[in-house]
Short mmCIF file of C-alpha atoms in Angstrom, two decimals:
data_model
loop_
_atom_site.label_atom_id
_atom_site.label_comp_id
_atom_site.label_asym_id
_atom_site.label_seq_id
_atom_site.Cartn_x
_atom_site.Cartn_y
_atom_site.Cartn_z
CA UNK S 46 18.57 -58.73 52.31
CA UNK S 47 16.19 -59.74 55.05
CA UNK S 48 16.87 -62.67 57.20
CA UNK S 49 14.03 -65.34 56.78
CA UNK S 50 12.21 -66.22 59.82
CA UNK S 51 11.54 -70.26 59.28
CA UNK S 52 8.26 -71.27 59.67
CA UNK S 53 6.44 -74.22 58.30
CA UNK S 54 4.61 -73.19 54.94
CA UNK S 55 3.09 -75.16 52.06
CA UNK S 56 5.50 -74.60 49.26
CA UNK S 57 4.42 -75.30 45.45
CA UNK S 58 6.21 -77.78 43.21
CA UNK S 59 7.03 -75.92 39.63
CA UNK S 60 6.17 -79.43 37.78
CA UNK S 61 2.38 -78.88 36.62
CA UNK S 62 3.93 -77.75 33.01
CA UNK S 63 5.90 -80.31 32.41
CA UNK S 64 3.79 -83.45 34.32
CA UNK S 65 0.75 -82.32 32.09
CA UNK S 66 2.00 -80.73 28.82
CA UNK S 67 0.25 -83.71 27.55
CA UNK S 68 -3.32 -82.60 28.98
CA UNK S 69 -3.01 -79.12 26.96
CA UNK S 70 -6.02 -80.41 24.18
CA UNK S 71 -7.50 -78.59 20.99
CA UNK S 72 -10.60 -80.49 19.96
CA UNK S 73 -12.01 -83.94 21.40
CA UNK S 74 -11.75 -85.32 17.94
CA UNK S 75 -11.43 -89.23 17.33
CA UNK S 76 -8.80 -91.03 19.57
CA UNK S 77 -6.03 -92.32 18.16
CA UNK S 78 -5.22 -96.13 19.06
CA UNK S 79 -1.99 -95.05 19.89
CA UNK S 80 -2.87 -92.14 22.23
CA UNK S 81 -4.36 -92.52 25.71
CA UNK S 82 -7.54 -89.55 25.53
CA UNK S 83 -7.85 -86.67 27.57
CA UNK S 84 -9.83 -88.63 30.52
CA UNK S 85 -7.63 -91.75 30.90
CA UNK S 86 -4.73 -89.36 30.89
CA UNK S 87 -6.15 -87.73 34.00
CA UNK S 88 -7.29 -90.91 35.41
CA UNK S 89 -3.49 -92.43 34.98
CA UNK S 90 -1.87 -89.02 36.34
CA UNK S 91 -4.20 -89.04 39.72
CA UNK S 92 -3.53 -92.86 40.30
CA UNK S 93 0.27 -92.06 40.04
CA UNK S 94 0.06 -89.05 42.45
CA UNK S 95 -2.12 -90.83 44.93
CA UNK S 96 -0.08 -94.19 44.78
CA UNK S 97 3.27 -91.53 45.57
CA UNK S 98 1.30 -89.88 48.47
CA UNK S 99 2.62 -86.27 47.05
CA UNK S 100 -0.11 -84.21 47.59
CA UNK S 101 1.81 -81.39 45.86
CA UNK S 102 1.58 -83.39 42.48
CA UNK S 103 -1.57 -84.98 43.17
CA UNK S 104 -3.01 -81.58 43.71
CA UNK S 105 -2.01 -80.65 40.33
CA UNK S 106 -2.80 -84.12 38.59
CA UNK S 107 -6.59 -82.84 40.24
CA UNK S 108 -6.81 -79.61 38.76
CA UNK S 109 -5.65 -80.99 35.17
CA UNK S 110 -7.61 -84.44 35.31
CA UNK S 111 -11.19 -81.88 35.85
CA UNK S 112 -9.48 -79.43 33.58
CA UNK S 113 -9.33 -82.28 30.64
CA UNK S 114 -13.08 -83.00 31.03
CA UNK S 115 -13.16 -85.64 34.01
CA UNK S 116 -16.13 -85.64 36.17
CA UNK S 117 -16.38 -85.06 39.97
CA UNK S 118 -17.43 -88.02 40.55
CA UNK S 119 -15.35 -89.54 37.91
CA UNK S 120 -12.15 -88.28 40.21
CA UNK S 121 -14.33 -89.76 43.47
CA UNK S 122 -14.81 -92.78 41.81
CA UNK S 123 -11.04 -92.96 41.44
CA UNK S 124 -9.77 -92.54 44.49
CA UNK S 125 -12.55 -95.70 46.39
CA UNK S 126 -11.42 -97.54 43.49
CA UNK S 127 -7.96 -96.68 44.52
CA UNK S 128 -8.42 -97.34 48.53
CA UNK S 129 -8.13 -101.43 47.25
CA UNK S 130 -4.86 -101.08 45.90
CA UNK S 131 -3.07 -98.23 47.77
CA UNK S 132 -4.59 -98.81 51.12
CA UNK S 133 -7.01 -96.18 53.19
CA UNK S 134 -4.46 -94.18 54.28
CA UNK S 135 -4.15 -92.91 51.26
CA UNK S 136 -6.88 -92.81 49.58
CA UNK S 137 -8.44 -90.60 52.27
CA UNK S 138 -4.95 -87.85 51.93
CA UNK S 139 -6.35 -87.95 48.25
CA UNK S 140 -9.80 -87.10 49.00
CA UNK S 141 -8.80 -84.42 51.55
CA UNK S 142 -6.46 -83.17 48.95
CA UNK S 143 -9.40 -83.18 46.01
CA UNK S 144 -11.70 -81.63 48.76
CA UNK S 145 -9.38 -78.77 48.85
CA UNK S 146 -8.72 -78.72 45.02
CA UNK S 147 -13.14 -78.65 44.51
CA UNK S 148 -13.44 -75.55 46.68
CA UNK S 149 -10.51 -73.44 45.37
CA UNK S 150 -11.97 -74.34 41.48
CA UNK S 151 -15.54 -72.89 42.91
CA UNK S 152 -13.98 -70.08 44.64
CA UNK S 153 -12.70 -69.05 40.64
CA UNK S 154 -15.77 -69.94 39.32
CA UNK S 155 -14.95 -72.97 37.79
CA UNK S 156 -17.96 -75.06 37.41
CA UNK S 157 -16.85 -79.05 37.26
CA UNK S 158 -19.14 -81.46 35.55
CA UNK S 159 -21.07 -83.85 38.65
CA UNK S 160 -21.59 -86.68 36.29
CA UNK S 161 -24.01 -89.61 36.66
CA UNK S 162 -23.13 -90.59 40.68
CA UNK S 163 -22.24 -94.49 41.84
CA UNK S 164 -25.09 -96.96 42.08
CA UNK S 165 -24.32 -99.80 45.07
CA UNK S 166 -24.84 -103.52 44.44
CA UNK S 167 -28.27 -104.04 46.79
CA UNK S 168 -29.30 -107.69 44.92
CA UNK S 169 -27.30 -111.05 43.71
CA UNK S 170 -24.70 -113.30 45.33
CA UNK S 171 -21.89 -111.14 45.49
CA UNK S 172 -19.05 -113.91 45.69
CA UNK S 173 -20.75 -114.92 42.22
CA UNK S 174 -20.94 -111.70 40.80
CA UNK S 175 -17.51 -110.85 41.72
CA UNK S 176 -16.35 -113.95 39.82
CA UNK S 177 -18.02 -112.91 36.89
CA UNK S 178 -16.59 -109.77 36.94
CA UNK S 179 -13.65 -111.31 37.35
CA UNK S 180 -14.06 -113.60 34.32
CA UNK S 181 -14.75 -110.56 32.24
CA UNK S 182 -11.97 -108.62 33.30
CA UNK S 183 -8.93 -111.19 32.52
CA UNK S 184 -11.02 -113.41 29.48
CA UNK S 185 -10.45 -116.62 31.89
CA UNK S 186 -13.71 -118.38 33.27
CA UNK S 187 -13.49 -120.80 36.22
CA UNK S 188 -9.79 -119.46 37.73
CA UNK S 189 -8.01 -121.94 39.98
CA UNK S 190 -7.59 -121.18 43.32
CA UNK S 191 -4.53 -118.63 43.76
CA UNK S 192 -1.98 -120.10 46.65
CA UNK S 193 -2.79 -117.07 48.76
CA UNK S 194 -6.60 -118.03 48.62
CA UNK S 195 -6.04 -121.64 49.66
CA UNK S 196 -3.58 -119.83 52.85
CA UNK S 197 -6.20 -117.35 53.87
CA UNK S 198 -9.55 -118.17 52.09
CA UNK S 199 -11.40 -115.62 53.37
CA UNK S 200 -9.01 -113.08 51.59
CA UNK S 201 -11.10 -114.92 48.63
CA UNK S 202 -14.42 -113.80 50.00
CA UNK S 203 -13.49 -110.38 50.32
CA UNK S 204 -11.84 -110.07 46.58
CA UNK S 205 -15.01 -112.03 44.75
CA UNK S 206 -17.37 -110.09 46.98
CA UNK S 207 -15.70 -106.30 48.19
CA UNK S 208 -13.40 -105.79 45.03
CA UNK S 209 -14.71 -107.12 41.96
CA UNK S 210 -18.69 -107.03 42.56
CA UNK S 211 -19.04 -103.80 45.72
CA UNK S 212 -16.47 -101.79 43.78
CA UNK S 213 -15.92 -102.91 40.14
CA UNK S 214 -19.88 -103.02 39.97
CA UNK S 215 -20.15 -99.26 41.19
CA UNK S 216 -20.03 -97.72 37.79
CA UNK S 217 -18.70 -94.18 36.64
CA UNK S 218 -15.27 -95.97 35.39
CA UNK S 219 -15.21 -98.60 33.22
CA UNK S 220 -13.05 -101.51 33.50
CA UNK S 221 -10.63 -100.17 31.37
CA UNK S 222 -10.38 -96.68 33.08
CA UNK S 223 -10.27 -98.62 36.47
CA UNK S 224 -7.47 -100.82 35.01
CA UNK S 225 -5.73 -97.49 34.21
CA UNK S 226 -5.79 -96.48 37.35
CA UNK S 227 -4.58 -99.75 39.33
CA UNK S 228 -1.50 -99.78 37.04
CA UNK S 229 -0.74 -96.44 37.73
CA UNK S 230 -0.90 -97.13 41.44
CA UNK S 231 0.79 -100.34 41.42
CA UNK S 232 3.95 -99.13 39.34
CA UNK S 233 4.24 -96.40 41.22
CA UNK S 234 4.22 -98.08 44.59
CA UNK S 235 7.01 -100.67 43.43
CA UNK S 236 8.27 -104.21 44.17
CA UNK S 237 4.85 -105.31 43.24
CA UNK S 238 5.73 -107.29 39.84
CA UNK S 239 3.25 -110.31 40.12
CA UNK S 240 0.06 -107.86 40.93
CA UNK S 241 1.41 -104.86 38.23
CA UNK S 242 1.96 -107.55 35.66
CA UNK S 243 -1.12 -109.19 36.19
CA UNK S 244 -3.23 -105.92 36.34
CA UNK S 245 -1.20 -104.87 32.75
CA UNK S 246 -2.32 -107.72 31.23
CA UNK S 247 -6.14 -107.23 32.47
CA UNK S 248 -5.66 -103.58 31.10
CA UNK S 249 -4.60 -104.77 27.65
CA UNK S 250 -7.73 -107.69 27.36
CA UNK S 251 -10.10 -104.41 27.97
CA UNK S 252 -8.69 -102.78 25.14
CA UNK S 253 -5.48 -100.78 26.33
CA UNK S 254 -3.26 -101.35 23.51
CA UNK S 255 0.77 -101.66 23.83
CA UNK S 256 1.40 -98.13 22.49
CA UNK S 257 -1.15 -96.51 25.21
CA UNK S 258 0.62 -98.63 28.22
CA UNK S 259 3.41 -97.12 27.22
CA UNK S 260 2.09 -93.72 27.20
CA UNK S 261 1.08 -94.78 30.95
CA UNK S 262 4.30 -96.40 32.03
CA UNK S 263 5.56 -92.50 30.62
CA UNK S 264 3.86 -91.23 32.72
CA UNK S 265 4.96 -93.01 35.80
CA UNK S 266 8.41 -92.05 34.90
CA UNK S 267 8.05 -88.28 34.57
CA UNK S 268 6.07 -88.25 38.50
CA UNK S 269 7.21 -91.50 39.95
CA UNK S 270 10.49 -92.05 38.35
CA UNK S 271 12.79 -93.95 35.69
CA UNK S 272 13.04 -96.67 38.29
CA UNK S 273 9.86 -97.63 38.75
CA UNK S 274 9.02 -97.15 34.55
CA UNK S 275 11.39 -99.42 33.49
CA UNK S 276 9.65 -102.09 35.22
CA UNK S 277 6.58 -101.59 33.99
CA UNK S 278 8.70 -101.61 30.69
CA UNK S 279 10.09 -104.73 31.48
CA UNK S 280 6.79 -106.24 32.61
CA UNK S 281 5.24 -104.98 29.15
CA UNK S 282 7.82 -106.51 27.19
CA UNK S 283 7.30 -109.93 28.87
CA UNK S 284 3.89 -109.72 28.23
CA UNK S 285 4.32 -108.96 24.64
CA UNK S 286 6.91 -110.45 23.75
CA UNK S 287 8.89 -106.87 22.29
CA UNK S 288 12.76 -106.52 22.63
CA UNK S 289 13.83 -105.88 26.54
CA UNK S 290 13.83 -102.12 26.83
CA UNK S 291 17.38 -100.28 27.44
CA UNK S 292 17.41 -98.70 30.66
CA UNK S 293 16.89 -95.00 30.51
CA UNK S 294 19.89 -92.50 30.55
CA UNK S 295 18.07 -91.25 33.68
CA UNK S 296 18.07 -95.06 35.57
CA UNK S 297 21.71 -95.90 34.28
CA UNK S 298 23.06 -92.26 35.92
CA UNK S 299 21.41 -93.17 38.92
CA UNK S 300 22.00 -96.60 38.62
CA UNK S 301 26.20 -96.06 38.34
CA UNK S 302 25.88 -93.15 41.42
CA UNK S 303 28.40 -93.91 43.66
CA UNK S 304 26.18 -92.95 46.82
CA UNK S 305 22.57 -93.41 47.92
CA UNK S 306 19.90 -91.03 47.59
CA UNK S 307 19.60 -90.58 51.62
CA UNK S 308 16.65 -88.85 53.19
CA UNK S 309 13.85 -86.69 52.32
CA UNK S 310 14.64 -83.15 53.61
CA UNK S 311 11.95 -81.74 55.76
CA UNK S 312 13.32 -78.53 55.74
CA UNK S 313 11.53 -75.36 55.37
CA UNK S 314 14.16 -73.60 53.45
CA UNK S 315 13.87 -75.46 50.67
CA UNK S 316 10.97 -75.56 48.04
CA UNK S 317 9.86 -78.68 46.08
CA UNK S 318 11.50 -82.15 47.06
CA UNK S 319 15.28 -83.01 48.07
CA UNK S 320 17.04 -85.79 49.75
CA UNK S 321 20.39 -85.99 52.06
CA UNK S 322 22.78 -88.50 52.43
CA UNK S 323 25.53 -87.30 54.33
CA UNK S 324 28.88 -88.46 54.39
CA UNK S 325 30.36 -86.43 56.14
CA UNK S 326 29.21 -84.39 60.26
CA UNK S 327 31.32 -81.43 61.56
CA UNK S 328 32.91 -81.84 64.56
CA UNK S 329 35.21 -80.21 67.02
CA UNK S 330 38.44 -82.18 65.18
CA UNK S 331 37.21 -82.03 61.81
CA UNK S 332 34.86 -78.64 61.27
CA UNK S 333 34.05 -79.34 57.69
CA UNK S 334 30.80 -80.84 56.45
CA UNK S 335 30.31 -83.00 53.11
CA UNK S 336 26.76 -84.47 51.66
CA UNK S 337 25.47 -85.37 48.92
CA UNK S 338 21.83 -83.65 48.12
CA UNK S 339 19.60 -84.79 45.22
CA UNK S 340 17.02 -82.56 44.14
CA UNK S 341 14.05 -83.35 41.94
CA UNK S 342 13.30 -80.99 39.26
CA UNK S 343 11.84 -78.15 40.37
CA UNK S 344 13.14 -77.53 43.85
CA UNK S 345 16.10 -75.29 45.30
CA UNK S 346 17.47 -73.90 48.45
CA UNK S 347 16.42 -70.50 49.68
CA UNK S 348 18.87 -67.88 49.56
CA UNK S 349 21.29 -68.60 51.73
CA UNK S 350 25.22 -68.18 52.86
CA UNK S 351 27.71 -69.28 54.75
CA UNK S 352 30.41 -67.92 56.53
CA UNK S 353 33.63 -70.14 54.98
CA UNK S 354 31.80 -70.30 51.64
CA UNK S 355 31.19 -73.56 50.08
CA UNK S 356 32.10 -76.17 47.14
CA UNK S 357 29.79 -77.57 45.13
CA UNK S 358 30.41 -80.54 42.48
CA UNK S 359 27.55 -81.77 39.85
CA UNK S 360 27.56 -85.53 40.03
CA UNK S 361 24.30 -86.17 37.91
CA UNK S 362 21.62 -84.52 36.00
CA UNK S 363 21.32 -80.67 35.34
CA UNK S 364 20.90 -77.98 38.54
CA UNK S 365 21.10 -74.26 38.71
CA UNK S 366 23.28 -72.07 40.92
CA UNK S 367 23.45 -68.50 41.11
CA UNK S 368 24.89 -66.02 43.30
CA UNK S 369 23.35 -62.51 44.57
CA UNK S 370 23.90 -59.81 41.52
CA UNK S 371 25.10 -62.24 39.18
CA UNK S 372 23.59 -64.12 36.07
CA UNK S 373 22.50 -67.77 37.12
CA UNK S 374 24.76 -70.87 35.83
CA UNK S 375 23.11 -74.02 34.51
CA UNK S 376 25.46 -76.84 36.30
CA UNK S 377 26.19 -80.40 34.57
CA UNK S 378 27.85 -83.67 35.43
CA UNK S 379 31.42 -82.41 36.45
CA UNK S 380 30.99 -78.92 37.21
CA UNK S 381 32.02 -77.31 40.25
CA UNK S 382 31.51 -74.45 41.77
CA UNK S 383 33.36 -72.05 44.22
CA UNK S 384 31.21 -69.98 46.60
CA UNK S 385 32.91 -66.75 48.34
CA UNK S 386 32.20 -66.76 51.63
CA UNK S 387 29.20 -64.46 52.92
CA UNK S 388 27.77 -64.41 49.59
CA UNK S 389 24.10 -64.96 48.89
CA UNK S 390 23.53 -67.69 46.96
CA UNK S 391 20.63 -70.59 46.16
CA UNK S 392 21.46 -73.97 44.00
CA UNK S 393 19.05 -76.38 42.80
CA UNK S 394 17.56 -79.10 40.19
CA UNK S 395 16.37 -77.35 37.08
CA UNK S 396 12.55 -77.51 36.00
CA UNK S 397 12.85 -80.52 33.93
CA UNK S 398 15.79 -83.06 35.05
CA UNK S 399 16.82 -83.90 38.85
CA UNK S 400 20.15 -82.46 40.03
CA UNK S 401 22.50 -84.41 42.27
CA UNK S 402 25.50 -82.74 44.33
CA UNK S 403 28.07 -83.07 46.76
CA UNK S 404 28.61 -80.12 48.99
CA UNK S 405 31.10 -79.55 51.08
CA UNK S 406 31.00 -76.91 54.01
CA UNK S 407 33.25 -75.52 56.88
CA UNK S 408 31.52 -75.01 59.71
CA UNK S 409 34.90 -73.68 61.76
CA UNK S 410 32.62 -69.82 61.40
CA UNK S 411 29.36 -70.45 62.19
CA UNK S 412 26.11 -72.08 60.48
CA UNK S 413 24.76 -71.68 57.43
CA UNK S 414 22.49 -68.07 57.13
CA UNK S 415 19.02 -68.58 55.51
CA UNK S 416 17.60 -65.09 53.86
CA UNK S 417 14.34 -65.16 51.46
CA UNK S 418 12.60 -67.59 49.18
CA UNK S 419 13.64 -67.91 45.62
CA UNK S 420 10.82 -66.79 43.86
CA UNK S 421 8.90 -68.53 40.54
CA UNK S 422 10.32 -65.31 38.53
CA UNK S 423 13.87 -65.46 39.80
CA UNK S 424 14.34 -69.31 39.24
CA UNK S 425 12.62 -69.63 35.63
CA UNK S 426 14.98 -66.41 34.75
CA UNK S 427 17.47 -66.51 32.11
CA UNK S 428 19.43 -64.06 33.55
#
């Protein structure tokens, strides 16, 4: 096996199949109540993605959201309307990201839908007209004045007349498509309960109905997380009065983890997303090496050894290991594993459920030996 020669490469997330199983349609027949349609699915899946700032997914929630019958300037209209609530930074990583995602559709000779393009408010009072959208958004005419506008009134001016009359008033989305979209983002981003729960109830007054916010508060945990879902579950429930919802198998396992998640890995030997906390450093008294690496579904290690070997013990979720020549083992909560020294190996979170380990790693030998990428094939293998 060849040794692999890091460089810095754009490596692709295995998660389109199971983010967007729902966006697989037959027919466009009549829309259930209970079911969000093909459109606000996209819209809710690209306000997750940008809100996250993973261009990876977002680049997939792109491709589906035009692939389920969104516009182009639907999915422009989306990410302005988004630039309010997630901030320019990035909105404008989105746009570069759909820029991208436009050209490689043409260069297959996929022809997207324009759609009618975004008129600008040129006449009327704006502050007014911003109140009135306001007023038809939440139901509630003549608001009092929030705390934060009586603090900093101009912040006023520039909701009443940027948000709700420059933006809201642009067209393309609808207020309930927009309202999609915002709760998306503001889930996702987190520790935002006042504005999300707000925002969920505006959704619901423009006709989102319980069963469809939970469809989108689904969706927020399969890209963003059972963390930041059962919030918006808990926000939901408040608003509705339902039973408090019971934490997720997912949150309580991560919930009852002994250790933090650590830091994202910027590592070019690994593909898709993983974190390191590590408890342990190698030094010249002690020469062995212990951290604990969480990997979300879909990414692994390279192929890689190391010259002592290495332990491995599954504290949460379910990961594959496998070494050179042999068949690959699917790893659960308790399992351990006993790598020979010198021996190729890769280890990783499987396609559908984040893995979390503790490795441990003498370093008396040498460093760890990176080889080749683990390939699509390999890793979806049975064998």
């Amino acid at each position: 096996m060849k040794k692999f020669n890091v460089k810095q490469s754009t490596l692709l997330i295995v998660i389109s199949m199971l983010t967007f199983y729902s966006l697989s349609f037959g027919s466009a027949s009549a829309q259930s109540k209970d079911e969000l349609s093909p459109v606000e699915q996209g819209i809710a899946s690209i306000a997750i993605a940008t809100a996250k700032g993973d261009t990876q997914l977002l680049n997939a929630s792109l491709h589906a959201g035009l692939d389920a019958g969104m516009t182009v300037n639907q999915v422009k209209e989306e990410l302005v309307h988004l630039y309010a609530y997630c901030g320019f930074p990035r909105s404008l990583m989105a746009i570069n990201t759909l820029t991208e995602v436009l050209q490689d559709r043409i260069n297959k000779g996929i022809q997207d839908q324009e759609g009618p393009a975004a008129t600008d408010l040129n006449a009327g009072n704006k502050y007014e007209i911003g109140k009135e959208v306001l007023a038809d958004l939440t139901g509630i005419n003549n608001r009092p004045m929030a705390g934060y506008a009586k603090t900093v009134p101009v912040i006023e001016v520039f909701l009443k007349e940027h948000l709700f009359a420059d933006i809201f008033k642009r067209g393309v989305l609808n207020y309930k498509e927009r309202e999609i979209a915002t709760v998306g983002a503001l889930l996702t981003m987190g520790d935002l309960d006042p504005m999300a729960r707000g925002h969920i109830g505006i959704a619901m007054h423009q006709g989102v109905t319980e069963a469809q916010m939970n469809k989108i508060i689904e969706m927020v945990e399969t890209q963003a997380g059972p963390e930041k879902a059962y919030i918006g579950k808990l926000l939901l429930a408040a608003l509705t009065d339902s039973k408090e919802p019971t934490p997720s198998s997912a949150l309580s396992e991560i919930e009852n983890l002994i250790f933090l998640r650590g830091e994202k890995l910027d590592n070019p030997v690994f593909t898709g997303k993983a974190y390191l906390n590590s408890l342990i450093t190698a030094d010249e008294v002690n020469t062995t090496a212990a951290g604990v690496v969480t990997f979300e579904p879909g990414a692994r290690t390279f192929w890689h050894q190391h010259p002592t070997g290495q332990i491995i013990i599954s504290i949460s979720g379910t990961g594959f290991y496998q070494e050179k020549g042999s068949p690959k083992r699917i790893l659960k909560k308790g399992d351990t594993v006993k790598c020979p020294p010198n021996t190729p190996h890769w280890h990783g979170a499987s396609d559908t459920e984040a893995f979390v380990q503790i490795a441990i790693t003498d370093r008396s030998e040498g460093s760890t030996q990176w080889f080749d990428v683990v390939t699509k094939e390999t890793y979806l293998s049975q064998k």
